[in-house]
Amino acid sequence: MPNIETTAQSNFITDIIDSHNQNGRFAGRVHTRFPPEPNGYLHIGHAKSIMLNYGMAQQYGGKFNLRFDDTNPTKEEQEYIDAITEDVRWLGADWEDRLFHASDYFQQLYDWAVQLIKQGQAYVCDLSAEEVREHRGTLTEPGRPSPYRDRPVEENLDLFERMKAGDYADGSRTLRARIDMAAPNLNLRDPVMYRILHAEHPRTGGAWCIYPTYDWAHGQSDSIEGITHSICTLEFEDHRPLYDWYIQALGIHAPQQIEFARLALTYTLMSKRRLLKLVNEGIVSGWNDPRMPTLSGLRRRGVTPQALRDFTERIGVAKNNSVVDLALLEYSIRQDLNQHALRVMGVLDPLKVTLVNYPEDQVDWLDAVNNPEDPTAGTRQVPFSRELWIEQDDFREVPPPKYFRLTPGREVRLRYGYYIKCVDVVKDADGKVVELLCTYDPETRGGNAPDGRKVKSTIHWLSAAHALPAEARLYDRLFLTENPDDVPEGGNWMDNLNPHSLEVRPCYVEPSVADAPPGSRYQFERLAYFCVDPDSTPDKRVFNRTVALKDEWAKVQSRQ
RNA sequence: UCGGGGAUCGUCUAAUGGCAGGACAGGGGACUUUGAAUCCUCUAAUCAUGGUUCGAAUCCAUGUCCCCGAGCCA
């Protein structure tokens, strides 16, 4: 497994860990974990959590566990367990031999529940779900005790054992902690510890028909694993007193829970429920659609774990609710790909160029640099001939101000090729430019003029006879608005879906990419970064646009 | 309304009583065989009002606004 490098972070979490290390609370130990529920795919918000947990363990020479919080068999599936495992591994967070499941602790949890019953701190409650809700009170009014709250210990023990034995129907009884029905923190108003669920569990099968609630299982799972710092999101802040209560009642190792603000991104949805809806309604092709913020989607899109690590370090961590600009993610993706992606030439919107003074059947193989940022990437040869493709965008019959590219009578450089000059324009019956007639200067092979004359721009090109046809999938943000929930009265987030989030179009690429396997990442020079899609075949190569290059010309144009 | 959190450039995040800093975004420039990358540069913030202090983003008081919480979900 590739260990990712993390740079030392300093934030409110390291402050807390530092103080623990000074006062000896955990004897200098740092042990974190990532505790996903296998009810969906991981997204970039989880990447923040994973990097945080794994990063803290790395930074302090501690340990990191992966644990599935699989306490609800009605929502969880093996497919998700497999996908999550793959995603965490891909990110590079190494759990070594510490892959656990809350279900590993079902027996221990049961025994501890019995202990609480014996201590008079838990009881079997016969109230229905609705009655429990009625007894709970409201945010401003205290709750009322359940009529079963003061059952004798022996009766509780007997009832609980029969719950486990399967004597009762789903929902007919629960085991509840006996805390304080008047607590202002609703989590302390006798929370449910066990519910009856005659459901098959992906790991324990039919062994259990009572399942611990998350609140009952989570803190003890951390305790069992010797977790020192339970890093989680803000919404669990007022569950912390409950977890601490359980731990104290049981007299077991007490981790420190630390809450941080989850990641939100502009133009992006992070809710698993809504992502599932996009999948189920066929709005995207699946959890790994390259437009999805899922780790599998980002991976298919061409984003690297290194880029995500860089991103999570840049956004930092705090307790403010915040929304990160998608442009920052794109920046991290570009800076990583710029260092590592091989350069090739591809033409998305071809315009034919014929070099009138170039011999009919001649082919010239020219040296091209694979990656100017990385000399060790070497060079390759690209074929050059009389008929070429260039980008429509790189020619204007009537150039706007500040336009540097090809126009009638103007000379430009073909990247790693020759200087060419446009001498004539061929149009169809509608007056549309369909072909350019150009001359090339044989003295400028490789792209330099011996007489030292300069050109205003360098454009990319392909030898028409050698270009490989391919499919480009051009992705754009899934939503039109920064906040997908920003809708007028009566509308909903689905109204903000970007109808043009995917544009599929034929394109041409240079022959050097012919055998690139899925996952190969390239920069199509002057255009964007692309990644070979798993749908790619030798007959039809498919390229996903990861992210476009920054485009200064587009800015100039938009201001004109 | 009760409890728990939070408020610093457009965005994210530092400053832990002592020059409000960095990154992204935006503007300007240099360089350029990618209008990329790189480099330089500029714009731009302490929720409000009082108080304590030589000195307050930081401490105190009052207020305002935002988020989370009434699943047998996590």
Tab-separated table of N, CA, C and O in Angstrom, chain A residues 88-162:
chain	number	residue	atom	x	y	z
A	88	VAL	N	-10.516	3.775	0.732
A	88	VAL	CA	-9.591	4.186	1.797
A	88	VAL	C	-8.172	3.747	1.442
A	88	VAL	O	-7.202	4.477	1.631
A	89	ARG	N	-8.075	2.547	0.876
A	89	ARG	CA	-6.761	2.040	0.459
A	89	ARG	C	-6.190	2.924	-0.640
A	89	ARG	O	-5.015	3.286	-0.623
A	90	TRP	N	-7.034	3.283	-1.589
A	90	TRP	CA	-6.599	4.146	-2.705
A	90	TRP	C	-6.080	5.484	-2.187
A	90	TRP	O	-5.070	6.001	-2.667
A	91	LEU	N	-6.758	6.008	-1.182
A	91	LEU	CA	-6.325	7.287	-0.621
A	91	LEU	C	-4.955	7.165	0.037
A	91	LEU	O	-4.239	8.147	0.190
A	92	GLY	N	-4.613	5.965	0.439
A	92	GLY	CA	-3.295	5.759	1.025
A	92	GLY	C	-3.286	5.768	2.545
A	92	GLY	O	-2.226	5.753	3.153
A	93	ALA	N	-4.461	5.773	3.163
A	93	ALA	CA	-4.516	5.703	4.626
A	93	ALA	C	-4.351	4.234	5.026
A	93	ALA	O	-5.200	3.410	4.719
A	94	ASP	N	-3.259	3.948	5.714
A	94	ASP	CA	-2.891	2.554	5.966
A	94	ASP	C	-3.328	2.104	7.361
A	94	ASP	O	-2.789	2.563	8.358
A	95	TRP	N	-4.292	1.171	7.397
A	95	TRP	CA	-4.775	0.666	8.690
A	95	TRP	C	-3.994	-0.578	9.127
A	95	TRP	O	-4.311	-1.182	10.133
A	96	GLU	N	-2.960	-0.926	8.330
A	96	GLU	CA	-2.129	-2.096	8.634
A	96	GLU	C	-3.015	-3.318	8.898
A	96	GLU	O	-3.786	-3.673	8.029
A	97	ASP	N	-2.919	-3.919	10.092
A	97	ASP	CA	-3.750	-5.103	10.344
A	97	ASP	C	-4.969	-4.750	11.195
A	97	ASP	O	-5.567	-5.618	11.806
A	98	ARG	N	-5.324	-3.474	11.225
A	98	ARG	CA	-6.409	-3.082	12.111
A	98	ARG	C	-7.671	-2.688	11.347
A	98	ARG	O	-8.075	-1.524	11.322
A	99	LEU	N	-8.265	-3.668	10.702
A	99	LEU	CA	-9.571	-3.493	10.063
A	99	LEU	C	-10.611	-4.128	10.979
A	99	LEU	O	-10.573	-5.340	11.223
A	100	PHE	N	-11.501	-3.307	11.504
A	100	PHE	CA	-12.472	-3.811	12.478
A	100	PHE	C	-13.899	-3.492	12.066
A	100	PHE	O	-14.136	-2.753	11.105
A	101	HIS	N	-14.823	-4.078	12.821
A	101	HIS	CA	-16.241	-3.817	12.599
A	101	HIS	C	-16.904	-3.669	13.962
A	101	HIS	O	-16.537	-4.380	14.900
A	102	ALA	N	-17.857	-2.771	14.047
A	102	ALA	CA	-18.610	-2.667	15.300
A	102	ALA	C	-19.239	-4.021	15.601
A	102	ALA	O	-19.401	-4.399	16.765
A	103	SER	N	-19.569	-4.766	14.551
A	103	SER	CA	-20.204	-6.074	14.760
A	103	SER	C	-19.247	-7.069	15.427
A	103	SER	O	-19.697	-8.063	16.001
A	104	ASP	N	-17.928	-6.791	15.364
A	104	ASP	CA	-16.981	-7.637	16.097
A	104	ASP	C	-17.256	-7.560	17.597
A	104	ASP	O	-16.861	-8.442	18.358
A	105	TYR	N	-17.895	-6.470	17.999
A	105	TYR	CA	-18.053	-6.206	19.441
A	105	TYR	C	-19.470	-6.472	19.945
A	105	TYR	O	-19.807	-6.102	21.062
A	106	PHE	N	-20.301	-7.088	19.102
A	106	PHE	CA	-21.700	-7.284	19.506
A	106	PHE	C	-21.825	-8.039	20.839
A	106	PHE	O	-22.639	-7.678	21.683
A	107	GLN	N	-21.018	-9.082	21.033
A	107	GLN	CA	-21.115	-9.848	22.277
A	107	GLN	C	-20.672	-9.002	23.478
A	107	GLN	O	-21.335	-8.978	24.512
A	108	GLN	N	-19.565	-8.303	23.312
A	108	GLN	CA	-19.066	-7.450	24.394
A	108	GLN	C	-20.086	-6.373	24.755
A	108	GLN	O	-20.336	-6.090	25.918
A	109	LEU	N	-20.675	-5.787	23.705
A	109	LEU	CA	-21.688	-4.749	23.918
A	109	LEU	C	-22.879	-5.322	24.699
A	109	LEU	O	-23.430	-4.677	25.601
A	110	TYR	N	-23.242	-6.546	24.329
A	110	TYR	CA	-24.367	-7.204	25.021
A	110	TYR	C	-24.033	-7.413	26.499
A	110	TYR	O	-24.829	-7.104	27.384
A	111	ASP	N	-22.825	-7.888	26.731
A	111	ASP	CA	-22.405	-8.119	28.120
A	111	ASP	C	-22.394	-6.814	28.919
A	111	ASP	O	-22.786	-6.783	30.082
A	112	TRP	N	-21.946	-5.765	28.258
A	112	TRP	CA	-21.926	-4.473	28.954
A	112	TRP	C	-23.343	-3.968	29.225
A	112	TRP	O	-23.599	-3.312	30.234
A	113	ALA	N	-24.244	-4.252	28.316
A	113	ALA	CA	-25.633	-3.857	28.524
A	113	ALA	C	-26.185	-4.561	29.761
A	113	ALA	O	-26.879	-3.960	30.587
A	114	VAL	N	-25.847	-5.851	29.888
A	114	VAL	CA	-26.278	-6.615	31.065
A	114	VAL	C	-25.702	-5.971	32.337
A	114	VAL	O	-26.396	-5.825	33.343
A	115	GLN	N	-24.445	-5.551	32.226
A	115	GLN	CA	-23.814	-4.882	33.376
A	115	GLN	C	-24.591	-3.623	33.780
A	115	GLN	O	-24.844	-3.392	34.961
A	116	LEU	N	-24.979	-2.839	32.775
A	116	LEU	CA	-25.719	-1.612	33.099
A	116	LEU	C	-27.076	-1.931	33.721
A	116	LEU	O	-27.532	-1.239	34.633
A	117	ILE	N	-27.703	-3.003	33.225
A	117	ILE	CA	-28.984	-3.404	33.814
A	117	ILE	C	-28.769	-3.741	35.290
A	117	ILE	O	-29.504	-3.282	36.167
A	118	LYS	N	-27.729	-4.513	35.543
A	118	LYS	CA	-27.441	-4.914	36.927
A	118	LYS	C	-27.121	-3.706	37.805
A	118	LYS	O	-27.416	-3.698	38.993
A	119	GLN	N	-26.527	-2.697	37.202
A	119	GLN	CA	-26.206	-1.495	37.961
A	119	GLN	C	-27.412	-0.564	38.101
A	119	GLN	O	-27.296	0.549	38.627
A	120	GLY	N	-28.540	-1.020	37.544
A	120	GLY	CA	-29.726	-0.176	37.599
A	120	GLY	C	-29.671	0.999	36.638
A	120	GLY	O	-30.386	1.977	36.808
A	121	GLN	N	-28.840	0.882	35.618
A	121	GLN	CA	-28.662	1.999	34.691
A	121	GLN	C	-29.215	1.726	33.301
A	121	GLN	O	-28.948	2.482	32.366
A	122	ALA	N	-29.957	0.628	33.172
A	122	ALA	CA	-30.618	0.352	31.899
A	122	ALA	C	-31.857	-0.483	32.182
A	122	ALA	O	-31.903	-1.216	33.164
A	123	TYR	N	-32.854	-0.327	31.306
A	123	TYR	CA	-34.099	-1.077	31.521
A	123	TYR	C	-34.766	-1.395	30.190
A	123	TYR	O	-34.576	-0.690	29.196
A	124	VAL	N	-35.546	-2.452	30.211
A	124	VAL	CA	-36.323	-2.814	29.034
A	124	VAL	C	-37.607	-2.007	29.054
A	124	VAL	O	-38.293	-1.936	30.077
A	125	CYS	N	-37.882	-1.377	27.916
A	125	CYS	CA	-39.040	-0.489	27.814
A	125	CYS	C	-40.014	-1.052	26.784
A	125	CYS	O	-39.616	-1.402	25.673
A	126	ASP	N	-41.292	-1.146	27.149
A	126	ASP	CA	-42.289	-1.733	26.247
A	126	ASP	C	-43.023	-0.690	25.409
A	126	ASP	O	-43.951	-1.018	24.676
A	127	LEU	N	-42.598	0.549	25.548
A	127	LEU	CA	-43.262	1.613	24.784
A	127	LEU	C	-43.001	1.463	23.281
A	127	LEU	O	-41.923	1.044	22.875
A	128	SER	N	-43.986	1.844	22.503
A	128	SER	CA	-43.785	1.849	21.047
A	128	SER	C	-42.932	3.058	20.677
A	128	SER	O	-42.747	3.971	21.481
A	129	ALA	N	-42.456	3.075	19.427
A	129	ALA	CA	-41.597	4.178	18.977
A	129	ALA	C	-42.321	5.510	19.154
A	129	ALA	O	-41.742	6.504	19.591
A	130	GLU	N	-43.608	5.486	18.818
A	130	GLU	CA	-44.364	6.731	18.924
A	130	GLU	C	-44.539	7.171	20.379
A	130	GLU	O	-44.417	8.354	20.708
A	131	GLU	N	-44.772	6.184	21.239
A	131	GLU	CA	-44.926	6.513	22.661
A	131	GLU	C	-43.622	7.035	23.259
A	131	GLU	O	-43.617	7.940	24.081
A	132	VAL	N	-42.531	6.451	22.820
A	132	VAL	CA	-41.227	6.928	23.297
A	132	VAL	C	-41.061	8.396	22.923
A	132	VAL	O	-40.621	9.222	23.719
A	133	ARG	N	-41.440	8.698	21.708
A	133	ARG	CA	-41.308	10.073	21.234
A	133	ARG	C	-42.171	11.010	22.088
A	133	ARG	O	-41.741	12.087	22.488
A	134	GLU	N	-43.396	10.565	22.378
A	134	GLU	CA	-44.286	11.393	23.192
A	134	GLU	C	-43.711	11.625	24.584
A	134	GLU	O	-43.848	12.707	25.156
A	135	HIS	N	-43.090	10.592	25.126
A	135	HIS	CA	-42.540	10.724	26.472
A	135	HIS	C	-41.253	11.552	26.505
A	135	HIS	O	-40.824	11.977	27.559
A	136	ARG	N	-40.643	11.736	25.354
A	136	ARG	CA	-39.340	12.395	25.345
A	136	ARG	C	-39.436	13.885	25.642
A	136	ARG	O	-38.463	14.516	26.011
A	137	GLY	N	-40.630	14.471	25.471
A	137	GLY	CA	-40.749	15.905	25.673
A	137	GLY	C	-40.297	16.661	24.435
A	137	GLY	O	-40.201	16.080	23.356
A	138	THR	N	-40.037	17.942	24.607
A	138	THR	CA	-39.615	18.758	23.465
A	138	THR	C	-38.319	19.473	23.809
A	138	THR	O	-37.764	19.306	24.882
A	139	LEU	N	-37.884	20.313	22.881
A	139	LEU	CA	-36.655	21.066	23.118
A	139	LEU	C	-36.768	21.928	24.360
A	139	LEU	O	-35.799	22.184	25.051
A	140	THR	N	-37.992	22.386	24.642
A	140	THR	CA	-38.166	23.332	25.756
A	140	THR	C	-38.852	22.722	26.976
A	140	THR	O	-38.855	23.325	28.040
A	141	GLU	N	-39.456	21.535	26.786
A	141	GLU	CA	-40.138	20.915	27.926
A	141	GLU	C	-39.486	19.581	28.260
A	141	GLU	O	-39.112	18.835	27.362
A	142	PRO	N	-39.393	19.277	29.554
A	142	PRO	CA	-38.798	18.003	29.957
A	142	PRO	C	-39.667	16.829	29.534
A	142	PRO	O	-40.860	16.989	29.251
A	143	GLY	N	-39.056	15.652	29.476
A	143	GLY	CA	-39.805	14.458	29.136
A	143	GLY	C	-40.446	13.850	30.372
A	143	GLY	O	-40.271	14.336	31.484
A	144	ARG	N	-41.223	12.765	30.151
A	144	ARG	CA	-41.832	12.023	31.264
A	144	ARG	C	-41.229	10.639	31.293
A	144	ARG	O	-40.933	10.070	30.245
A	145	PRO	N	-41.076	10.107	32.488
A	145	PRO	CA	-40.480	8.777	32.575
A	145	PRO	C	-41.371	7.707	31.959
A	145	PRO	O	-42.598	7.795	32.028
A	146	SER	N	-40.744	6.717	31.383
A	146	SER	CA	-41.487	5.567	30.874
A	146	SER	C	-42.087	4.806	32.053
A	146	SER	O	-41.452	4.706	33.112
A	147	PRO	N	-43.285	4.264	31.889
A	147	PRO	CA	-43.880	3.479	32.986
A	147	PRO	C	-43.047	2.236	33.321
A	147	PRO	O	-43.243	1.627	34.372
A	148	TYR	N	-42.122	1.873	32.450
A	148	TYR	CA	-41.310	0.664	32.668
A	148	TYR	C	-39.941	0.995	33.248
A	148	TYR	O	-39.088	0.147	33.386
A	149	ARG	N	-39.745	2.266	33.542
A	149	ARG	CA	-38.434	2.763	33.962
A	149	ARG	C	-37.923	2.114	35.249
A	149	ARG	O	-36.712	1.960	35.426
A	150	ASP	N	-38.868	1.764	36.144
A	150	ASP	CA	-38.443	1.253	37.446
A	150	ASP	C	-38.637	-0.242	37.577
A	150	ASP	O	-38.834	-0.780	38.680
A	151	ARG	N	-38.623	-0.946	36.481
A	151	ARG	CA	-38.717	-2.401	36.527
A	151	ARG	C	-37.583	-2.971	37.369
A	151	ARG	O	-36.454	-2.462	37.309
A	152	PRO	N	-37.856	-4.056	38.102
A	152	PRO	CA	-36.805	-4.697	38.891
A	152	PRO	C	-35.706	-5.244	37.976
A	152	PRO	O	-35.976	-5.633	36.837
A	153	VAL	N	-34.500	-5.266	38.486
A	153	VAL	CA	-33.348	-5.737	37.721
A	153	VAL	C	-33.583	-7.127	37.145
A	153	VAL	O	-33.335	-7.390	35.963
A	154	GLU	N	-34.107	-8.032	37.974
A	154	GLU	CA	-34.306	-9.421	37.527
A	154	GLU	C	-35.246	-9.475	36.324
A	154	GLU	O	-35.019	-10.211	35.369
A	155	GLU	N	-36.292	-8.690	36.376
A	155	GLU	CA	-37.257	-8.671	35.269
A	155	GLU	C	-36.589	-8.122	34.005
A	155	GLU	O	-36.755	-8.657	32.906
A	156	ASN	N	-35.794	-7.060	34.161
A	156	ASN	CA	-35.068	-6.491	33.020
A	156	ASN	C	-34.130	-7.518	32.395
A	156	ASN	O	-34.057	-7.660	31.172
A	157	LEU	N	-33.421	-8.216	33.277
A	157	LEU	CA	-32.476	-9.223	32.800
A	157	LEU	C	-33.199	-10.286	31.971
A	157	LEU	O	-32.764	-10.670	30.888
A	158	ASP	N	-34.326	-10.737	32.510
A	158	ASP	CA	-35.106	-11.784	31.852
A	158	ASP	C	-35.654	-11.300	30.503
A	158	ASP	O	-35.506	-11.949	29.475
A	159	LEU	N	-36.240	-10.109	30.539
A	159	LEU	CA	-36.818	-9.542	29.317
A	159	LEU	C	-35.749	-9.332	28.242
A	159	LEU	O	-35.947	-9.604	27.059
A	160	PHE	N	-34.597	-8.820	28.657
A	160	PHE	CA	-33.530	-8.510	27.708
A	160	PHE	C	-33.019	-9.795	27.066
A	160	PHE	O	-32.768	-9.854	25.852
A	161	GLU	N	-32.905	-10.841	27.897
A	161	GLU	CA	-32.444	-12.117	27.364
A	161	GLU	C	-33.436	-12.666	26.345
A	161	GLU	O	-33.055	-13.210	25.311
A	162	ARG	N	-34.721	-12.461	26.633
A	162	ARG	CA	-35.738	-12.957	25.694
A	162	ARG	C	-35.796	-12.093	24.435
A	162	ARG	O	-36.121	-12.578	23.347
